[in-house]
Tab-separated table of C-alpha atoms in Angstrom:
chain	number	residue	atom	x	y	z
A	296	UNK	CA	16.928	-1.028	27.200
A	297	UNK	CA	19.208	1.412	28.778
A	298	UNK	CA	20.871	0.706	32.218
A	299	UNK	CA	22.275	2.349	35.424
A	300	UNK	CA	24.357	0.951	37.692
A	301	UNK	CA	25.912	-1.920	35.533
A	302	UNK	CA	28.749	-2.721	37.997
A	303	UNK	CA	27.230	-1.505	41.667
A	304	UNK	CA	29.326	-2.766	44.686
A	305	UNK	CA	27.404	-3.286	47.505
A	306	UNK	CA	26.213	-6.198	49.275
A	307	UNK	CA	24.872	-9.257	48.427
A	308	UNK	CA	21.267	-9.203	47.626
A	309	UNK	CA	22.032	-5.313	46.470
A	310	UNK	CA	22.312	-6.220	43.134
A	311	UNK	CA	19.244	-7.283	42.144
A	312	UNK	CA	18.107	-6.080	38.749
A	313	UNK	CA	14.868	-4.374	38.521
A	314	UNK	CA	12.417	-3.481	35.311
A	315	UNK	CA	11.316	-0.139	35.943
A	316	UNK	CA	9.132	2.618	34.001
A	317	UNK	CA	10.824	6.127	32.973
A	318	UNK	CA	8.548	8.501	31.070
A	319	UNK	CA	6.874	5.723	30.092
A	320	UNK	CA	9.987	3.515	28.494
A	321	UNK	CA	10.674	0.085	30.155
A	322	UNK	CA	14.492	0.725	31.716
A	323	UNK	CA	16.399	-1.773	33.563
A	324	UNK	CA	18.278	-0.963	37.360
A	325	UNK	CA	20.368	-2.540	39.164
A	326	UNK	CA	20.502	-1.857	42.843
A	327	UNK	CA	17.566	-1.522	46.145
A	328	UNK	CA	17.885	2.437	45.901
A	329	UNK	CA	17.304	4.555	43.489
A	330	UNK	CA	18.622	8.013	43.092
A	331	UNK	CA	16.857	11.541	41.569
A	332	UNK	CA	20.022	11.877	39.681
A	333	UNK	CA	19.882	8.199	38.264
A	334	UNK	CA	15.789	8.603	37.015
A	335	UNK	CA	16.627	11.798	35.389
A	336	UNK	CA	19.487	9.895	33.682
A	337	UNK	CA	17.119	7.062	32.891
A	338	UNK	CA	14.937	9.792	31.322
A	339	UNK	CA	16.811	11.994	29.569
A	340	UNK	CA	20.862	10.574	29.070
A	341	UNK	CA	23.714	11.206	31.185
A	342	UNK	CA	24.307	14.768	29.566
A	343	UNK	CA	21.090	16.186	30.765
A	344	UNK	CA	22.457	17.938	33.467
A	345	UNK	CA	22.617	21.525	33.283
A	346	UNK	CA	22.322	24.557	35.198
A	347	UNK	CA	19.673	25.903	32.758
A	348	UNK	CA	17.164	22.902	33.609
A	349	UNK	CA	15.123	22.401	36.811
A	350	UNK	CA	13.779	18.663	37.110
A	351	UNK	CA	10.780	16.956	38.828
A	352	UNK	CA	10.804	13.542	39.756
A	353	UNK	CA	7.407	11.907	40.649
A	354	UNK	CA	7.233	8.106	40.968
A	355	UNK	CA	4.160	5.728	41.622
A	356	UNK	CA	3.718	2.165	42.351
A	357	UNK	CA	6.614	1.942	44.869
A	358	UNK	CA	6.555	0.003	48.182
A	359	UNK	CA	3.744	0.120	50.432
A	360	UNK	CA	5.683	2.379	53.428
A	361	UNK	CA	5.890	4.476	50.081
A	362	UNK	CA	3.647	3.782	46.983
A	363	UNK	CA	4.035	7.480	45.355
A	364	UNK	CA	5.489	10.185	45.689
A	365	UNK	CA	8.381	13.314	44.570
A	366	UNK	CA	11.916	12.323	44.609
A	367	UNK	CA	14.122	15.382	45.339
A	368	UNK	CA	17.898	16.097	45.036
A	369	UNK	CA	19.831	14.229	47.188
A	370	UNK	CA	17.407	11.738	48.204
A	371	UNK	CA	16.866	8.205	46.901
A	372	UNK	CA	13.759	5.473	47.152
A	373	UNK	CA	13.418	2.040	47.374
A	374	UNK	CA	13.265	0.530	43.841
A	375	UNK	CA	10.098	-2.414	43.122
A	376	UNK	CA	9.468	-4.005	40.021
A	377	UNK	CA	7.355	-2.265	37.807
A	378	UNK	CA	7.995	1.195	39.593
A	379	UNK	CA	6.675	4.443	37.649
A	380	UNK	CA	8.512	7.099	37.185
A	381	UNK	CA	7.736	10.608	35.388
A	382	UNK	CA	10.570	13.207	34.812
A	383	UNK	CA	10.136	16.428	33.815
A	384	UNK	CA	12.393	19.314	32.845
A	385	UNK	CA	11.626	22.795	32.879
A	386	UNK	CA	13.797	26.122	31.588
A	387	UNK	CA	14.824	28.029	34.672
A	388	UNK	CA	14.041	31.849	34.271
């Protein structure tokens, strides 16, 4: 199971790690927040970024303030156990 976040310094109770769903492979994170740069990592390896690519992020099963949604650049949700999360990748043109 691949993992983000191994060593995250924050405080305590922000460490907590969760078992989350990326593209439909069980991943492990550690942390409350979760970024759209760490899911696409989660889905597709820490080289994935490049200018060529444009990403969606669409997760499901979160919190109840925010059960589903799309997770843009820049912005992070709360993580939950069991979260969904579906990333896809698309050629720019």
């Amino acid at each position: 199971m691949e993992k983000v976040n191994e060593k995250k310094d924050q405080a305590p109770g922000q460490n907590k790690e969760y078992q989350i769903i990326v593209n439909g492979k069980p991943r492990s994170f550690i942390g409350k927040n979760i970024t759209f740069k760490e899911v696409i990592i989660l889905g597709f390896g820490s080289g994935a970024f490049d200018e060529k690519f444009n990403y969606t992020v669409m997760y499901s099963k979160g919190n109840q303030e925010d059960p589903k949604g799309t997770l843009v650049e820049g912005k992070s949700v709360n993580v939950k156990e069991n979260m969904l999360f579906n990333v896809k990748r698309t050629i720019r043109s």
